[in-house]
Amino acid sequence: MLEPVGFGMAKRNGCWFIICFLLLLQATGSWGETGYDAWLRHQSLEEQARLAYELLPKLVVLVGDSKMLNSARDELSRGLLGMLGWRLSLRGTISSEPSIILGNSRVLAALLPQLKGAESLAEEGFWLKTVSSEGATHIVVTGATDRAVLYGTFALLRKIAVGDPVDNLDVKQNPYAPIRFLNHWDNLNGTIERGYAGKSIFWEKDRVSDDLNRIRDYGRLMASVGINGCSINNVNADARVITPEFLAQIARIADTLRPWGVRLPVSVDFSSPRKIGGLDTFDPLDPRVAEFWKTKVEEIYHFIPDLAGFILKADSEGRLGPSAYKRTHTDAANVIARPLKPHKGLLFYRGFVYDHHMDWRDLKLDRAKAAFDNFRPLDGAFEDNVIVQIKHGPIDFQVREPASPLFAALEKTSQAIELQITQEYTGQQRHLCYLVPMWKEVLDFDLQANGPGTPVKALVAGKTFRRSTGGFVAVSNVGRDTNWLGHDLALANLYGFGRLAWDPDLSPSQIVQEWIRLTFGNDERVDKTIVDLELKSWLAYEKYTGPLGAGTLTDIIGVHYGPGIESSERNGWGQWHRADEQGIGMDRTVATGTGFIGQYSPVVAATFESLKTCPDELLLFMHHVPYDYRLHSGKTVIQHIYDSHYEGAQEAAGFVQIWMNLKGWIDDDRYAAILKRLQYQAGHAIVWRDAINNWFLRKSGISDERGRAGHFPNRIEAENMTLDGYSVFEGKPWETASAGKALQVSSPGGQGTASFRYSGKPGQYDLSVQYFDQNNGKSSLRILLNGREVDHWLADESLPSSRPDGHTSTRRTVHALSLTPGDEIRIEATVQADERACIDYVEITPTQR
Ligand code: GCW
């Protein structure tokens, strides 16, 4: 259809009052959605689409009785009421009346012989099947377990929501892997480590949140995409979490999520025996420690009988671990895993173990090698209920990394891949970055563990080496923001993770298309526009942050958000890119470098080792090359750096234009919220572009052959304006302020004015002010043209820094100003608290028509 949402039906019916009503809603801006329902809006279908489902039975028969089955029935009722406007009748027995039958196959197969074949389903696999019985046609939603029935119900609803036919159904689906978990890095005080959408939904002031509704609704979202486990506390665990006081509270969350088929694992502190157990040791080989874990596990299962197990981060980033007693990771894992076994509990042992005090001067040291070096020698020594949970790349969720070689190196140990939905290094949900294409590349990457045909997905799911368990984990970190992740479009990552974990053979575009239809409706224009944006977003982000595998060139020892090119160097954290005057990149070759490449199987290693075959996008991850080294594309490295940053920032600016095509086609609230984020992103992409290009220009001394880097003809540096109450300061790091300098109001609580006279050609221009919106105050700013105010605003964003730097640099644009030479442009600022209304520059560009 080619009309804005809601209007087509109204016109066809000639219901002018509906049109008027919608217009009124639009005019008052109340035609909006909050994003809370995410992809489970069950929004009323267009009349035409509804017709296709007219023959669907209006009776639901629930065979069996369990919380999960009840969830399935309730969701079906809610969904069909929302989408088709029907109130379903409910019954407990199959009759000659057509019905939608929900029940697990153990019970149903006895009643319906047509369900022969259900035995081939995996534990959580479902079957949607149309059957005829006693002259009536039924739709059966079944599976081996009630959880499977729940998944099947959501699958049926999804079909209807996106307009797929549901007659003659015979759809069987098994999940690809048994483990499909989310992790949350929530602290008991309600803060979230690397969370970008408000406080914890699980915790508040050292207690489990009183509001369990939000958690229940989250459970519903998880179930709808097949997520079957969810941890609720940080892997940097607080030892108190397994004391009775907390266990009683966590049990309430377990009760809330159980009807959605979601089980809890709890993150534990390895030094718990000492911290909360009254022992003077946590040595895993000490019998008292073993006894502590045994008793603890019994106690926990008393509170939560279906606990999924524990997660353990040990010997990593300052967390205590077995090394304190010169013990191994197997000693540590097994002492906890053993008592879990009788309860079918799992121990997720994190593979993210590395030394963060490495000597950066030693060119042979390499953090990327750590996971393999630590765990490969222990393969076969773990209890079989231990899962080594491995981050997808060898470093840490950078914008581009190769697949971790450890996946192929564990043959006798179960494993899970750890992905990150929360965009720690990929724009923190202020930037759009659809990560499914990145995950997909990693999952499909053939590590050739024992010859070709061993992609990462098969390895982690336990298919390659026939492990009994394994799968997919992602760090979600949703928060209390109404729309869960802060950016409405970031929810495609949460949805996408669930769908990929269920079926990693789905394509990124299939997944996002499905998500868009569920989230915004079935309009083709909306669909195409958002698919386009989402699919471009990761590569655009990579282009303006860290191309060629150098890593996200962010402030790695700080908040991991804005540019901070040198922050990774000259410290022990090991996220080195080793850029200097001559060249850039980590030499990880076997021949001359750290030897990391040798951790891959021979064929894969050979591809990475040779400059001839190493793909450009991973070049600087694997090799150190001079700036004038020519890529396969024919460009030099340095020119690629310049070009890609301009391209990336240009694409980010284009996202705003693309989005603006949807005005009136989706609800106003989400339209405006997304527009605001995209506009911000476009401005911040310029900050990234300039910081990185200027830094490399200065470092390499090689100019941009297209003359852009370091030249900003439309820019008026703030430090060159006429100042009153403002003073100049040096940017820190220098590349995060244009020309290395910016202005701050001189006195706290004071005022400042910066002005200049326009000296260009007369015409219509957009005027952008690049300023710093710190999180420690709310300055007010205005722009005056010849004494007349043309814009004013409050610098009240909560960007992640209290200083004027690459995290807080942001821009405000006034469009279509008529300027003539000699015009006075003045910025006036009044500061509040510790923020100093810092300004970097003004840019004046012709208005695009
Ligand atoms: O990337 C790092 C994050 C830490 C996190 C750690 C981990 C929970 O910056 O915040 O700690 O990874 O995965 O353990």
PDB file of N, CA, C and O in Angstrom, residues 15 39 70 92 112 137 163-164 236 240 256 258 269 325 394 421 508 555 605 645 693 713 752 801 825:
ATOM      1  N   CYS A  15     -15.068   6.606   5.781  1.00  0.00           N
ATOM      2  CA  CYS A  15     -15.313   7.090   7.144  1.00  0.00           C
ATOM      3  C   CYS A  15     -14.516   8.374   7.382  1.00  0.00           C
ATOM      4  O   CYS A  15     -13.392   8.323   7.903  1.00  0.00           O
ATOM      5  N   TRP A  39       8.421  -5.836  19.624  1.00  0.00           N
ATOM      6  CA  TRP A  39       7.892  -6.545  18.444  1.00  0.00           C
ATOM      7  C   TRP A  39       6.641  -7.375  18.774  1.00  0.00           C
ATOM      8  O   TRP A  39       6.193  -8.167  17.971  1.00  0.00           O
ATOM      9  N   ASN A  70      -0.413 -22.016  29.885  1.00  0.00           N
ATOM     10  CA  ASN A  70      -1.296 -20.866  30.112  1.00  0.00           C
ATOM     11  C   ASN A  70      -0.755 -19.616  29.426  1.00  0.00           C
ATOM     12  O   ASN A  70      -1.508 -18.839  28.850  1.00  0.00           O
ATOM     13  N   GLY A  92     -11.377 -27.079  27.066  1.00  0.00           N
ATOM     14  CA  GLY A  92     -10.346 -28.023  27.506  1.00  0.00           C
ATOM     15  C   GLY A  92     -10.351 -29.329  26.736  1.00  0.00           C
ATOM     16  O   GLY A  92      -9.462 -30.162  26.915  1.00  0.00           O
ATOM     17  N   LEU A 112      -4.754 -37.470  18.772  1.00  0.00           N
ATOM     18  CA  LEU A 112      -4.762 -37.186  17.330  1.00  0.00           C
ATOM     19  C   LEU A 112      -3.704 -38.037  16.630  1.00  0.00           C
ATOM     20  O   LEU A 112      -2.508 -37.735  16.689  1.00  0.00           O
ATOM     21  N   THR A 137     -11.612 -28.982  10.895  1.00  0.00           N
ATOM     22  CA  THR A 137     -10.194 -28.709  10.645  1.00  0.00           C
ATOM     23  C   THR A 137      -9.631 -27.921  11.815  1.00  0.00           C
ATOM     24  O   THR A 137     -10.185 -26.882  12.198  1.00  0.00           O
ATOM     25  N   GLY A 163       1.685 -11.595   7.803  1.00  0.00           N
ATOM     26  CA  GLY A 163       0.841 -11.858   6.641  1.00  0.00           C
ATOM     27  C   GLY A 163       1.121 -13.176   5.938  1.00  0.00           C
ATOM     28  O   GLY A 163       0.745 -13.351   4.776  1.00  0.00           O
ATOM     29  N   ASP A 164       1.769 -14.115   6.608  1.00  0.00           N
ATOM     30  CA  ASP A 164       1.995 -15.431   5.987  1.00  0.00           C
ATOM     31  C   ASP A 164       0.722 -16.268   6.065  1.00  0.00           C
ATOM     32  O   ASP A 164      -0.013 -16.176   7.047  1.00  0.00           O
ATOM     33  N   ASN A 236      30.821  -9.557  36.987  1.00  0.00           N
ATOM     34  CA  ASN A 236      31.657  -9.022  38.072  1.00  0.00           C
ATOM     35  C   ASN A 236      30.768  -9.106  39.310  1.00  0.00           C
ATOM     36  O   ASN A 236      30.174  -8.140  39.754  1.00  0.00           O
ATOM     37  N   ARG A 240      27.426 -11.476  47.719  1.00  0.00           N
ATOM     38  CA  ARG A 240      26.204 -11.583  48.527  1.00  0.00           C
ATOM     39  C   ARG A 240      25.044 -12.241  47.780  1.00  0.00           C
ATOM     40  O   ARG A 240      24.065 -12.664  48.374  1.00  0.00           O
ATOM     41  N   THR A 256       8.729 -15.423  38.250  1.00  0.00           N
ATOM     42  CA  THR A 256       8.125 -14.526  37.257  1.00  0.00           C
ATOM     43  C   THR A 256       8.470 -14.953  35.829  1.00  0.00           C
ATOM     44  O   THR A 256       7.655 -14.820  34.910  1.00  0.00           O
ATOM     45  N   ARG A 258       9.471 -18.092  34.915  1.00  0.00           N
ATOM     46  CA  ARG A 258       9.188 -19.512  34.628  1.00  0.00           C
ATOM     47  C   ARG A 258       8.029 -19.703  33.652  1.00  0.00           C
ATOM     48  O   ARG A 258       8.129 -20.517  32.722  1.00  0.00           O
ATOM     49  N   ASP A 269      30.780 -15.204  42.571  1.00  0.00           N
ATOM     50  CA  ASP A 269      32.134 -14.731  42.849  1.00  0.00           C
ATOM     51  C   ASP A 269      32.954 -15.935  43.307  1.00  0.00           C
ATOM     52  O   ASP A 269      32.553 -16.646  44.238  1.00  0.00           O
ATOM     53  N   TYR A 325      45.799 -19.595  43.998  1.00  0.00           N
ATOM     54  CA  TYR A 325      46.367 -20.775  44.667  1.00  0.00           C
ATOM     55  C   TYR A 325      47.142 -21.639  43.677  1.00  0.00           C
ATOM     56  O   TYR A 325      47.320 -22.834  43.901  1.00  0.00           O
ATOM     57  N   PRO A 394      38.711 -12.567  19.553  1.00  0.00           N
ATOM     58  CA  PRO A 394      39.760 -12.791  20.548  1.00  0.00           C
ATOM     59  C   PRO A 394      40.041 -11.594  21.455  1.00  0.00           C
ATOM     60  O   PRO A 394      40.733 -11.730  22.447  1.00  0.00           O
ATOM     61  N   ILE A 421      24.754  -7.612  22.723  1.00  0.00           N
ATOM     62  CA  ILE A 421      23.657  -6.803  22.194  1.00  0.00           C
ATOM     63  C   ILE A 421      23.837  -5.357  22.639  1.00  0.00           C
ATOM     64  O   ILE A 421      23.676  -4.426  21.862  1.00  0.00           O
ATOM     65  N   PRO A 508      20.542 -11.908   7.818  1.00  0.00           N
ATOM     66  CA  PRO A 508      20.322 -10.646   8.527  1.00  0.00           C
ATOM     67  C   PRO A 508      19.152  -9.862   7.945  1.00  0.00           C
ATOM     68  O   PRO A 508      18.409  -9.216   8.683  1.00  0.00           O
ATOM     69  N   ASP A 555      38.112   5.355  23.266  1.00  0.00           N
ATOM     70  CA  ASP A 555      38.770   5.535  24.539  1.00  0.00           C
ATOM     71  C   ASP A 555      38.685   4.211  25.315  1.00  0.00           C
ATOM     72  O   ASP A 555      37.778   3.994  26.093  1.00  0.00           O
ATOM     73  N   ALA A 605      44.948 -20.301   9.030  1.00  0.00           N
ATOM     74  CA  ALA A 605      46.155 -19.562   9.400  1.00  0.00           C
ATOM     75  C   ALA A 605      46.885 -19.081   8.151  1.00  0.00           C
ATOM     76  O   ALA A 605      47.335 -17.931   8.087  1.00  0.00           O
ATOM     77  N   HIS A 645      36.569   7.281   6.535  1.00  0.00           N
ATOM     78  CA  HIS A 645      35.962   8.158   7.545  1.00  0.00           C
ATOM     79  C   HIS A 645      35.032   9.180   6.904  1.00  0.00           C
ATOM     80  O   HIS A 645      33.984   9.507   7.470  1.00  0.00           O
ATOM     81  N   ASN A 693      41.004  11.232  11.412  1.00  0.00           N
ATOM     82  CA  ASN A 693      41.760  11.713  10.252  1.00  0.00           C
ATOM     83  C   ASN A 693      42.845  12.702  10.664  1.00  0.00           C
ATOM     84  O   ASN A 693      43.973  12.644  10.176  1.00  0.00           O
ATOM     85  N   PRO A 713      37.179  24.421   5.186  1.00  0.00           N
ATOM     86  CA  PRO A 713      36.955  25.781   4.683  1.00  0.00           C
ATOM     87  C   PRO A 713      35.689  26.448   5.224  1.00  0.00           C
ATOM     88  O   PRO A 713      35.632  27.665   5.298  1.00  0.00           O
ATOM     89  N   GLY A 752      28.975  33.590  28.887  1.00  0.00           N
ATOM     90  CA  GLY A 752      29.993  33.846  27.883  1.00  0.00           C
ATOM     91  C   GLY A 752      29.365  34.181  26.545  1.00  0.00           C
ATOM     92  O   GLY A 752      28.234  33.771  26.255  1.00  0.00           O
ATOM     93  N   SER A 801      30.355  11.609  29.804  1.00  0.00           N
ATOM     94  CA  SER A 801      31.570  12.242  30.323  1.00  0.00           C
ATOM     95  C   SER A 801      31.223  13.583  30.959  1.00  0.00           C
ATOM     96  O   SER A 801      30.260  14.244  30.562  1.00  0.00           O
ATOM     97  N   ILE A 825      27.178  36.968  13.851  1.00  0.00           N
ATOM     98  CA  ILE A 825      26.645  35.733  14.441  1.00  0.00           C
ATOM     99  C   ILE A 825      27.223  35.635  15.852  1.00  0.00           C
ATOM    100  O   ILE A 825      28.447  35.747  16.041  1.00  0.00           O
TER     101      ILE A 825
END
